[in-house]
Each structure stands twice: as C-alpha cells, then as structure tokens.
C-alpha cells in the first residue's frame, strides 16, 4: 500500500461496477472439487427463465452467498452452483404471448420449431438472470452452471421416471386435476392461487322421478349440473332416510340419477343435500368411486361447454351458468340465491379460474415415497435439519397426509414423458431410450411437471446418475438449502423423498427457511397491488451491499420480512459511516505496510479494549452465523462498528494520532489497521463490494478479501480489566454529555465534575484514565472521592461503577431534576422487572446456556443498584 485510492464520498455504483468481473476472472468462486479441503456446497434455488428476479429470490441467494463466502474464508472447498429452471407453464406462456404479437400460434409453428423458439427465449433471458446475479454480487461457480433441460439433467429425469414406473410408483389414470383452460394444461397445487371471491349460492329444486316432490340442492356452480350423476345425503340424516335409493330426474337434461347416502355430506351445511358431479369436483370424484357412478365431462379443454351439456353446447362456462339459472327459473325450480364468499382457485400464470377437470394423466404414487422420507427424520444424524425446527412439523404433517402427484402437463416446453404407444396395438412402452422400431410408435404428447426435474436438483446438478462423478462424491449431499416456507410442500419435500429413493440419503444437511417479503405495511407483494419491488432497481440506487445487508439482517429465521426503502437507506447510512471512518483511519496510516503492523506494545486501555471487543465480536458473529442467526449477526456488527469502533475508538485514537509520542502513534495505527482488517473480513459476506474496496486500501496480505482467512479469536488479546475500565469511562463520558445537553451547556464551556466511585477498583480506573475524562468532558475541575456530598443544585447520573454530580448553580431547576430522575427510576424499575421475569421463567432457565443466565443475573444486580442510588438521590433532593 502506497497511497489512498478511496474516493472522498461513498458511491456504490463506482465500487461495484468492475469488481465482480475481476472476482470471476481470478476464479475466486471456482470450487476445486479434488483437493483435501472439507467441502461446503449449496445449489442456487433455480429461478425460472422468464426474466426478472424477485426480492424472495434475492433473499434466498444472498443468504446462501453469505454462507459460502464465510465458508470459503474458513478454508472450505466451497461450491455455490448456479442454475435455472425451465418453468414449463410460465415460459411457454411467455413465448406464446410473444408469438401472438405476430399473429402466430404454437400450432402454426409445430412442436419442433416452437421448442426452438423457447430455447432462443431461454438463451436471451438466462443472460439477463446472470447479469442480475452479478449485480447482487453472488459468488457463483459458473463453470458448473446447470439448466433443468440440459442433457445431464434430462438423463436424470428419464432414469427417475423409468425407475419409478418399473417399481409401479408411476401410473396412468383418470383423475380430477387442476385445469388451466387458457394454457390448456394440468396444474400442480402450487400453481393454483386461491382467492376469496364474492359468488352466489344457488338453491334449486331437483324433482323426484316418482313425482312425489323435490329435494333442495345448493350449489355455487350451476354450469356443472349437466354432469351430475347422483344426489347425496348423509346416511344418518333422518330427514332423508325415505329418499335413499330413489331417483331424481335431472332438470333440463332429463337424466335419471340416484339418491345415495354418503358420509361426505355435511348435514348441517345448506339443505343437507348435495349434487354429485364426479368429472368436475375432486370430492365428488371420490363419492362417485364409492358408489360406482358414471363420470360425465361437460366441458371442453378451453372451458366451453361440450355436447354432453345439451342445449348449452358451445357456451362459455360462465355464460352457461347464467343460462342454466334462468332455465331453472322458467321451470319453476329456482328457490333463491344468496351472496357467498368462497375460495376460488386461479392459475398463477394466466390468471384464469381453474377448473377441476377429469383427465387422463400420469401420477406418482406418493405414500411409499413419503413413508421413506418421514422415516429419514427419525435419525438425528441423517435427517434434514429444519431451521427453525418448527417447520419440520409442517413438512411431516404434509408428508403424512399426502396425495398422489399428478406429474403430466399438456405443454410442449419441458421434459417429454418417456412413454410411447404402439401405432397399431396401442401397447405402452416406457424407457430411457426410444423403441428401436420408432416408426411404429408415437411418443406421449405431454411433458413432466417442472417440479419433477426440480426435485432432483441437489444431486442431478452434481452429475448423478454417474455416481463416480467427483463433484457428486465430494459435494453431495449439499450443506445448506435456503428457501421460503411457502414451498416446503412443493419443492423441499420432493427433493427429500426423491433423494432418499434414488441416492439413499438426505439431499442437504440443513434447510434454512425464511418467510415472505412483504411491503412496509405487511402486505404481500403482488402485481395487482402494485407494491412489488425490483431488487435490481434497489441495487442501482443504493448498491448491492445495502440490499444484501437489509435482506439478510432484517428479520429472524422463519419470519416474514417487511421491506421498506427507509431500511435500505438506513443501511446505506451505515455503509457511509464505515466508509468515512475507514477513510479517516487510512489517511492517518498512509504508506504503512502490512509488515509494519505491531501489536506487541499495546498499553493504552482504549487499544486493549477495542482489541478485546473485536475478539468478542469475532466469537459472537461466528457462532451466530453458524446458527443462521443473521439478524443477530447484523445487530452485533452494527453495534461494534458504529457505536464502539467509529463513535468511541476512532475519537480516542485521535489523541495518539495527533500527539507527539511516536511509539503511541504507531501503536494506534497498528491497532486501527488490524481492527479494520478483521472487521472488513467479518462484514465481507454481507457487504462484499465495499469491504473489498476498503480492504484493498488497507495494509494487507493476499490478493482479495474473498480468499482472505476468516478472523479467529486470539485469547491473548482479550483483556477483561481493560474492557471493564473502558465500559466505566464510556458510561461516565456519555452521562456527562447527556446532562450537558439537557441543561444546554455546550462542551466548550467548562464545568465542575464530581465522581463518587463505588469501589477502590472503580476509583483506580477513574484516576488512572483521567485524561480520557478531561478530553471528552472538558471539566474545569474533577473530584474523584468516596466522600462527595453533592449540593442540592447538582445534576445527577448513576452508572455501573460511580455516581456523577455536576454542580450547576443557577442552571438547575430542582423540580425538573426530580422529574428527570423519576423518569430514570421508572426505567430502572422496568429493567429490574424485565430481567427478574426472565430469571423466574422456568423455560428460559431450563433452555438458556449458563453464560447467558449469568449475564442476566449480573444485569439484575447492576439494575437494582442503579435503582437504589436513583431512589436515594430523589429522596435527598426532596428532603433538602
């Protein structure tokens, strides 16, 4: 280091512009995979190739980047593997929308040309995603980037499908599925967004065939009436015992349908009579199976009515709803309609109302797979650890109540199902390779649900099914997955059961679960509300470091994050504080070499204190980060950097830096350089850009902070006496300054200062370090004595080791001073009550580590002493 290259002002755009490209060029993020270092690996939660990343993905990836940067600095062979998801429905919808701009449909192009267009889209938007990853500062190993449709992953998908089929865990059958009538495809549950809709409950008469009367049926979906094949009542409902076994003549259609008894019916809901439409309702489908009812599909794939609906053939389903209600009215079979708020499924991609639809689909039989995955959690050494652990119950609850998984999608973009049908015999063939006489066979038109390939992501990206692959051997199972609680069911669970089935182990050791990103008012971000935030726009205004720190430290694990620009601005101010403090320190050590740093002659209490606090911070940050408590890590770093290093140590350091003692000056420079170096390393995973910039200007050893070693605690630098001394001095100085501010007495005006120490030790500390008090309190005189009797006009403060009196004749109002002290007394009473509440809490005492309990006991003693001293001073003022 020869000169300071840091600009006067912190400008994140200038800092971040070229730094990332340099990191990648130097291959700092590239994993070796063949060395003897311990492995630490994560795979990026793959975004779909539809363009912009959202804040949730920025949160996922930032947390993983923090972990991998820290582990790299700790000496691990660290792999952060990037990749993207083909996102069948979403991407196909985008490509089709683009084609429509030119009045072209996918059918005009044909399957091969359409898929070619989709690949063009992927290549274009993959570039956008990489650019966004770059701007966020993710330390990714691009040499290992994967895509769910690339050749290796496709091989894995085919192997898994065929294997499950041969084990009779994949089958084909007719079931009710979620159907998107716009995209014309089945949807998984996660692709259905349920919204409360103000609909209508229609009460209608269903006449008995024998002419003896009617039953009252209530429905929200009259358009499905042409598909009714029964009416059901509860078997124990006394009102309808005489009707069971009779028949109804279905109005309009004229079909005779039975009245059946089934436990599914809720006697207390509505009239206690329900229409059964097995082809258009999942619950009715099950009732139909139990009673061997026919299944009548009355809609086409685009949600228009078909021939089975009779006179409504060709109508849109909602037009048919109105027409059917009107027809019931004309027939005198309409009773009433009433408003009814109910949950209606909408397609996540197209926004269309999802139709429960009977369709021939491919399914995975889930129970055997789920049982294996649940059993995995019984062994503490081999289970997937959920952080926070409450989410394990969420996961297990879903796995223990799981349904078969519909895996086929009526799309062209995706993994085509490896199944062929013989053109003449209809024989089914399933295999990883096509039949040899392919000209006699036709491949299944459907593709697999995107989650099918995503479920294999942790091990397919590592080279499986080639288990000899060095990456698979070293980096699988991966170390940590970071994702939101909203996809535990749909992604986390599937990765676990597929990994147990095919690799006989967990896919990752830990899964860190976070919440949803919400706006400042706690509302979920959505396009309809217009409250979404583009993370790249945040980066372009405030820098990646501000966004990363805000996302990673803004909440506890498992909790939702309320995002606001005020929080990002607060982080920007914090970084600016670090920048200015670092620049000041660097200006005073300009020309200093790394080899010149010398901590052998540290004698000043402030130097010993800051080194002690640095080592305590290193220990705390490391322990908290290992537990994924990044919010607490942020609080710890903030308090150390802003309060202790910037506001106190740098101010104290000016005494030596501006003094004449050469030895003291060099020691202070050394301490500044050492503390800044280690602080930047601790902060680097959170703020990679600004820490690299500052570190490069520091006296340093090595090429980049990204591969510098993680700070370690040095016990020889921990000085408890210095720490206790500095704590007392800081409390005294802060208390005096606060009193000055309250009575509007500027620091430039000298005052008399009286300090009544609590013990001989406290007296010695105050006397030994009186120069600090003189420097920062500007007293006319200082009295340090056990025998001080304060005057009635003295302002008072109580700190841990002393009572402070400032005789300010003419400046103090006795009544106001009593009122001020009573507020302080109230504060100490609350603190005593709070800490005693903790110490009397059985759960806290049973679970908290002994050192934490001892800290709370020490606080209780300190707060009680302060409470007593303030009470005594109030009584003294009132009685004088």
Tab-separated table of N, CA and C in Angstrom, residues 545-647:
chain	number	residue	atom	x	y	z
A	545	UNK	N	-24.613	-3.914	-1.728
A	545	UNK	CA	-24.302	-4.109	-0.310
A	545	UNK	C	-25.467	-3.679	0.573
A	546	UNK	N	-26.107	-2.568	0.233
A	546	UNK	CA	-27.246	-2.091	1.029
A	546	UNK	C	-28.410	-3.067	0.957
A	547	UNK	N	-28.688	-3.565	-0.250
A	547	UNK	CA	-29.789	-4.522	-0.401
A	547	UNK	C	-29.479	-5.812	0.351
A	548	UNK	N	-28.286	-6.349	0.170
A	548	UNK	CA	-27.918	-7.624	0.791
A	548	UNK	C	-28.020	-7.542	2.309
A	549	UNK	N	-27.465	-6.496	2.884
A	549	UNK	CA	-27.463	-6.366	4.343
A	549	UNK	C	-28.887	-6.202	4.870
A	550	UNK	N	-29.707	-5.436	4.158
A	550	UNK	CA	-31.091	-5.229	4.577
A	550	UNK	C	-31.867	-6.538	4.549
A	551	UNK	N	-31.719	-7.302	3.471
A	551	UNK	CA	-32.445	-8.563	3.350
A	551	UNK	C	-31.970	-9.594	4.377
A	552	UNK	N	-30.671	-9.673	4.570
A	552	UNK	CA	-30.112	-10.766	5.380
A	552	UNK	C	-30.211	-10.527	6.879
A	553	UNK	N	-30.318	-9.277	7.306
A	553	UNK	CA	-30.322	-8.999	8.745
A	553	UNK	C	-31.645	-8.415	9.223
A	554	UNK	N	-32.643	-8.383	8.338
A	554	UNK	CA	-33.874	-7.673	8.664
A	554	UNK	C	-34.880	-8.426	9.495
A	555	UNK	N	-34.667	-9.726	9.733
A	555	UNK	CA	-35.653	-10.488	10.486
A	555	UNK	C	-35.020	-11.778	10.995
A	556	UNK	N	-35.746	-12.487	11.846
A	556	UNK	CA	-35.263	-13.759	12.387
A	556	UNK	C	-35.617	-14.893	11.424
A	557	UNK	N	-34.905	-16.026	11.503
A	557	UNK	CA	-35.230	-17.164	10.634
A	557	UNK	C	-36.702	-17.549	10.731
A	558	UNK	N	-37.302	-17.818	9.561
A	558	UNK	CA	-38.684	-18.268	9.524
A	558	UNK	C	-39.715	-17.170	9.518
A	559	UNK	N	-39.292	-15.922	9.768
A	559	UNK	CA	-40.236	-14.816	9.848
A	559	UNK	C	-40.329	-14.066	8.519
A	560	UNK	N	-41.480	-13.465	8.273
A	560	UNK	CA	-41.635	-12.606	7.098
A	560	UNK	C	-40.769	-11.358	7.261
A	561	UNK	N	-40.424	-10.777	6.134
A	561	UNK	CA	-39.590	-9.574	6.132
A	561	UNK	C	-40.406	-8.408	5.590
A	562	UNK	N	-40.550	-7.373	6.381
A	562	UNK	CA	-41.186	-6.147	5.903
A	562	UNK	C	-40.117	-5.282	5.232
A	563	UNK	N	-40.256	-5.154	3.931
A	563	UNK	CA	-39.254	-4.401	3.170
A	563	UNK	C	-39.695	-2.944	3.039
A	564	UNK	N	-38.755	-2.043	3.286
A	564	UNK	CA	-39.033	-0.626	3.067
A	564	UNK	C	-37.753	0.047	2.597
A	565	UNK	N	-37.925	1.090	1.812
A	565	UNK	CA	-36.763	1.826	1.337
A	565	UNK	C	-36.082	2.577	2.490
A	566	UNK	N	-36.851	2.871	3.555
A	566	UNK	CA	-36.237	3.517	4.718
A	566	UNK	C	-35.173	2.606	5.332
A	567	UNK	N	-35.458	1.291	5.342
A	567	UNK	CA	-34.472	0.340	5.887
A	567	UNK	C	-33.228	0.288	5.004
A	568	UNK	N	-33.439	0.316	3.691
A	568	UNK	CA	-32.292	0.290	2.779
A	568	UNK	C	-31.474	1.570	2.941
A	569	UNK	N	-32.148	2.695	3.092
A	569	UNK	CA	-31.449	3.968	3.294
A	569	UNK	C	-30.665	3.958	4.603
A	570	UNK	N	-31.250	3.338	5.631
A	570	UNK	CA	-30.548	3.219	6.913
A	570	UNK	C	-29.266	2.408	6.743
A	571	UNK	N	-29.358	1.320	5.967
A	571	UNK	CA	-28.154	0.527	5.695
A	571	UNK	C	-27.140	1.341	4.907
A	572	UNK	N	-27.626	2.105	3.922
A	572	UNK	CA	-26.722	2.956	3.144
A	572	UNK	C	-25.986	3.926	4.066
A	573	UNK	N	-26.690	4.492	5.040
A	573	UNK	CA	-26.051	5.406	6.003
A	573	UNK	C	-25.004	4.674	6.836
A	574	UNK	N	-25.302	3.427	7.183
A	574	UNK	CA	-24.339	2.615	7.938
A	574	UNK	C	-23.068	2.399	7.117
A	575	UNK	N	-23.250	2.040	5.836
A	575	UNK	CA	-22.083	1.831	4.972
A	575	UNK	C	-21.307	3.137	4.809
A	576	UNK	N	-22.022	4.239	4.684
A	576	UNK	CA	-21.369	5.534	4.550
A	576	UNK	C	-20.547	5.850	5.795
A	577	UNK	N	-21.078	5.471	6.957
A	577	UNK	CA	-20.349	5.660	8.219
A	577	UNK	C	-19.062	4.833	8.212
A	578	UNK	N	-19.176	3.577	7.764
A	578	UNK	CA	-17.998	2.709	7.670
A	578	UNK	C	-16.982	3.313	6.705
A	579	UNK	N	-17.463	3.797	5.581
A	579	UNK	CA	-16.594	4.387	4.552
A	579	UNK	C	-15.824	5.586	5.112
A	580	UNK	N	-16.547	6.492	5.739
A	580	UNK	CA	-15.906	7.701	6.255
A	580	UNK	C	-14.918	7.383	7.367
A	581	UNK	N	-15.298	6.458	8.258
A	581	UNK	CA	-14.392	6.080	9.350
A	581	UNK	C	-13.147	5.403	8.801
A	582	UNK	N	-13.346	4.538	7.813
A	582	UNK	CA	-12.202	3.834	7.216
A	582	UNK	C	-11.286	4.817	6.495
A	583	UNK	N	-11.887	5.744	5.794
A	583	UNK	CA	-11.087	6.723	5.053
A	583	UNK	C	-10.270	7.576	6.017
A	584	UNK	N	-10.876	7.971	7.144
A	584	UNK	CA	-10.123	8.730	8.139
A	584	UNK	C	-8.935	7.909	8.655
A	585	UNK	N	-9.227	6.650	8.992
A	585	UNK	CA	-8.157	5.795	9.516
A	585	UNK	C	-7.052	5.617	8.478
A	586	UNK	N	-7.438	5.389	7.228
A	586	UNK	CA	-6.456	5.157	6.168
A	586	UNK	C	-5.621	6.405	5.881
A	587	UNK	N	-6.221	7.565	5.994
A	587	UNK	CA	-5.471	8.813	5.780
A	587	UNK	C	-4.374	8.965	6.826
A	588	UNK	N	-4.624	8.382	8.010
A	588	UNK	CA	-3.644	8.504	9.090
A	588	UNK	C	-2.655	7.345	9.143
A	589	UNK	N	-2.788	6.400	8.212
A	589	UNK	CA	-1.789	5.318	8.153
A	589	UNK	C	-1.251	5.186	6.734
A	590	UNK	N	-1.361	6.268	5.956
A	590	UNK	CA	-0.942	6.236	4.560
A	590	UNK	C	0.540	5.848	4.456
A	591	UNK	N	0.792	4.937	3.544
A	591	UNK	CA	2.163	4.473	3.356
A	591	UNK	C	2.551	3.318	4.259
A	592	UNK	N	1.703	2.946	5.180
A	592	UNK	CA	2.005	1.870	6.127
A	592	UNK	C	1.939	0.516	5.418
A	593	UNK	N	2.909	-0.338	5.678
A	593	UNK	CA	2.956	-1.681	5.104
A	593	UNK	C	2.361	-2.693	6.084
A	594	UNK	N	1.900	-3.812	5.532
A	594	UNK	CA	1.309	-4.857	6.364
A	594	UNK	C	2.313	-5.346	7.406
A	595	UNK	N	3.578	-5.449	6.991
A	595	UNK	CA	4.622	-5.966	7.886
A	595	UNK	C	4.897	-5.030	9.060
A	596	UNK	N	4.459	-3.772	8.929
A	596	UNK	CA	4.741	-2.794	9.984
A	596	UNK	C	3.724	-2.852	11.116
A	597	UNK	N	2.651	-3.612	10.935
A	597	UNK	CA	1.645	-3.708	11.995
A	597	UNK	C	2.258	-4.406	13.203
A	598	UNK	N	2.229	-3.716	14.353
A	598	UNK	CA	2.888	-4.218	15.558
A	598	UNK	C	1.950	-4.044	16.743
A	599	UNK	N	1.522	-5.172	17.320
A	599	UNK	CA	0.625	-5.132	18.472
A	599	UNK	C	1.336	-5.565	19.756
A	600	UNK	N	2.683	-5.561	19.742
A	600	UNK	CA	3.440	-6.017	20.913
A	600	UNK	C	3.517	-4.971	22.016
A	601	UNK	N	3.304	-3.693	21.658
A	601	UNK	CA	3.472	-2.625	22.648
A	601	UNK	C	2.162	-1.928	22.988
A	602	UNK	N	1.069	-2.675	22.973
A	602	UNK	CA	-0.232	-2.093	23.290
A	602	UNK	C	-0.335	-1.891	24.800
A	603	UNK	N	-0.440	-0.637	25.216
A	603	UNK	CA	-0.526	-0.316	26.651
A	603	UNK	C	-1.767	0.505	26.994
A	604	UNK	N	-2.252	1.291	26.040
A	604	UNK	CA	-3.406	2.156	26.304
A	604	UNK	C	-4.657	1.311	26.548
A	605	UNK	N	-5.455	1.726	27.533
A	605	UNK	CA	-6.670	0.988	27.849
A	605	UNK	C	-7.626	0.958	26.660
A	606	UNK	N	-7.667	2.036	25.874
A	606	UNK	CA	-8.579	2.075	24.723
A	606	UNK	C	-8.168	1.061	23.660
A	607	UNK	N	-6.833	0.903	23.457
A	607	UNK	CA	-6.347	-0.079	22.481
A	607	UNK	C	-6.660	-1.500	22.943
A	608	UNK	N	-6.420	-1.756	24.223
A	608	UNK	CA	-6.708	-3.088	24.759
A	608	UNK	C	-8.215	-3.383	24.690
A	609	UNK	N	-8.990	-2.359	24.969
A	609	UNK	CA	-10.448	-2.514	24.948
A	609	UNK	C	-10.962	-2.847	23.545
A	610	UNK	N	-10.518	-2.113	22.539
A	610	UNK	CA	-11.052	-2.347	21.193
A	610	UNK	C	-10.603	-3.706	20.670
A	611	UNK	N	-9.397	-4.140	21.039
A	611	UNK	CA	-8.953	-5.480	20.643
A	611	UNK	C	-9.782	-6.553	21.348
A	612	UNK	N	-10.105	-6.293	22.620
A	612	UNK	CA	-10.961	-7.221	23.361
A	612	UNK	C	-12.334	-7.317	22.716
A	613	UNK	N	-12.906	-6.156	22.425
A	613	UNK	CA	-14.241	-6.142	21.815
A	613	UNK	C	-14.226	-6.760	20.416
A	614	UNK	N	-13.132	-6.568	19.681
A	614	UNK	CA	-13.025	-7.209	18.359
A	614	UNK	C	-13.091	-8.719	18.500
A	615	UNK	N	-12.327	-9.265	19.420
A	615	UNK	CA	-12.299	-10.717	19.589
A	615	UNK	C	-13.629	-11.252	20.108
A	616	UNK	N	-14.277	-10.499	20.977
A	616	UNK	CA	-15.606	-10.915	21.434
A	616	UNK	C	-16.605	-10.874	20.272
A	617	UNK	N	-16.452	-9.886	19.406
A	617	UNK	CA	-17.331	-9.779	18.238
A	617	UNK	C	-17.071	-10.912	17.259
A	618	UNK	N	-15.796	-11.245	17.049
A	618	UNK	CA	-15.460	-12.380	16.173
A	618	UNK	C	-16.142	-13.655	16.673
A	619	UNK	N	-16.043	-13.899	17.969
A	619	UNK	CA	-16.633	-15.115	18.537
A	619	UNK	C	-18.158	-15.107	18.393
A	620	UNK	N	-18.776	-13.983	18.709
A	620	UNK	CA	-20.233	-13.882	18.648
A	620	UNK	C	-20.736	-14.021	17.217
A	621	UNK	N	-20.119	-13.285	16.294
A	621	UNK	CA	-20.552	-13.321	14.891
A	621	UNK	C	-20.394	-14.725	14.320
A	622	UNK	N	-19.272	-15.366	14.593
A	622	UNK	CA	-19.030	-16.709	14.058
A	622	UNK	C	-20.066	-17.695	14.591
A	623	UNK	N	-20.311	-17.655	15.890
A	623	UNK	CA	-21.279	-18.579	16.494
A	623	UNK	C	-22.687	-18.337	15.970
A	624	UNK	N	-23.074	-17.073	15.877
A	624	UNK	CA	-24.411	-16.749	15.401
A	624	UNK	C	-24.595	-17.126	13.939
A	625	UNK	N	-23.567	-16.882	13.122
A	625	UNK	CA	-23.663	-17.217	11.695
A	625	UNK	C	-23.785	-18.722	11.501
A	626	UNK	N	-23.085	-19.500	12.305
A	626	UNK	CA	-23.190	-20.959	12.216
A	626	UNK	C	-24.600	-21.431	12.556
A	627	UNK	N	-25.307	-20.628	13.357
A	627	UNK	CA	-26.691	-20.966	13.727
A	627	UNK	C	-27.704	-20.273	12.820
A	628	UNK	N	-27.224	-19.592	11.790
A	628	UNK	CA	-28.062	-18.889	10.815
A	628	UNK	C	-28.825	-17.716	11.426
A	629	UNK	N	-28.332	-17.189	12.539
A	629	UNK	CA	-28.990	-16.047	13.186
A	629	UNK	C	-28.430	-14.749	12.602
A	630	UNK	N	-28.743	-14.506	11.332
A	630	UNK	CA	-28.120	-13.382	10.642
A	630	UNK	C	-28.639	-12.028	11.125
A	631	UNK	N	-29.865	-11.979	11.614
A	631	UNK	CA	-30.367	-10.742	12.193
A	631	UNK	C	-29.535	-10.327	13.393
A	632	UNK	N	-29.193	-11.301	14.241
A	632	UNK	CA	-28.361	-11.028	15.408
A	632	UNK	C	-26.916	-10.718	15.006
A	633	UNK	N	-26.452	-11.372	13.944
A	633	UNK	CA	-25.118	-11.044	13.420
A	633	UNK	C	-25.084	-9.570	13.010
A	634	UNK	N	-26.121	-9.150	12.288
A	634	UNK	CA	-26.186	-7.753	11.851
A	634	UNK	C	-26.197	-6.794	13.015
A	635	UNK	N	-26.983	-7.109	14.042
A	635	UNK	CA	-27.039	-6.241	15.226
A	635	UNK	C	-25.680	-6.169	15.919
A	636	UNK	N	-25.011	-7.314	16.030
A	636	UNK	CA	-23.702	-7.360	16.684
A	636	UNK	C	-22.670	-6.529	15.920
A	637	UNK	N	-22.622	-6.711	14.603
A	637	UNK	CA	-21.673	-5.953	13.791
A	637	UNK	C	-21.981	-4.463	13.812
A	638	UNK	N	-23.251	-4.132	13.720
A	638	UNK	CA	-23.647	-2.727	13.729
A	638	UNK	C	-23.200	-2.053	15.029
A	639	UNK	N	-23.495	-2.699	16.158
A	639	UNK	CA	-23.142	-2.106	17.455
A	639	UNK	C	-21.632	-1.947	17.597
A	640	UNK	N	-20.889	-2.959	17.166
A	640	UNK	CA	-19.433	-2.879	17.296
A	640	UNK	C	-18.862	-1.794	16.385
A	641	UNK	N	-19.291	-1.801	15.122
A	641	UNK	CA	-18.700	-0.879	14.150
A	641	UNK	C	-19.125	0.559	14.423
A	642	UNK	N	-20.419	0.769	14.569
A	642	UNK	CA	-20.912	2.147	14.703
A	642	UNK	C	-20.631	2.703	16.097
A	643	UNK	N	-21.083	1.980	17.131
A	643	UNK	CA	-21.006	2.532	18.489
A	643	UNK	C	-19.598	2.499	19.063
A	644	UNK	N	-18.937	1.354	18.928
A	644	UNK	CA	-17.658	1.194	19.631
A	644	UNK	C	-16.463	1.632	18.788
A	645	UNK	N	-16.391	1.133	17.551
A	645	UNK	CA	-15.227	1.460	16.737
A	645	UNK	C	-15.278	2.908	16.226
A	646	UNK	N	-16.393	3.282	15.573
A	646	UNK	CA	-16.474	4.616	14.966
A	646	UNK	C	-16.661	5.723	15.998
A	647	UNK	N	-17.665	5.573	16.864
A	647	UNK	CA	-18.015	6.672	17.768
A	647	UNK	C	-17.061	6.812	18.948
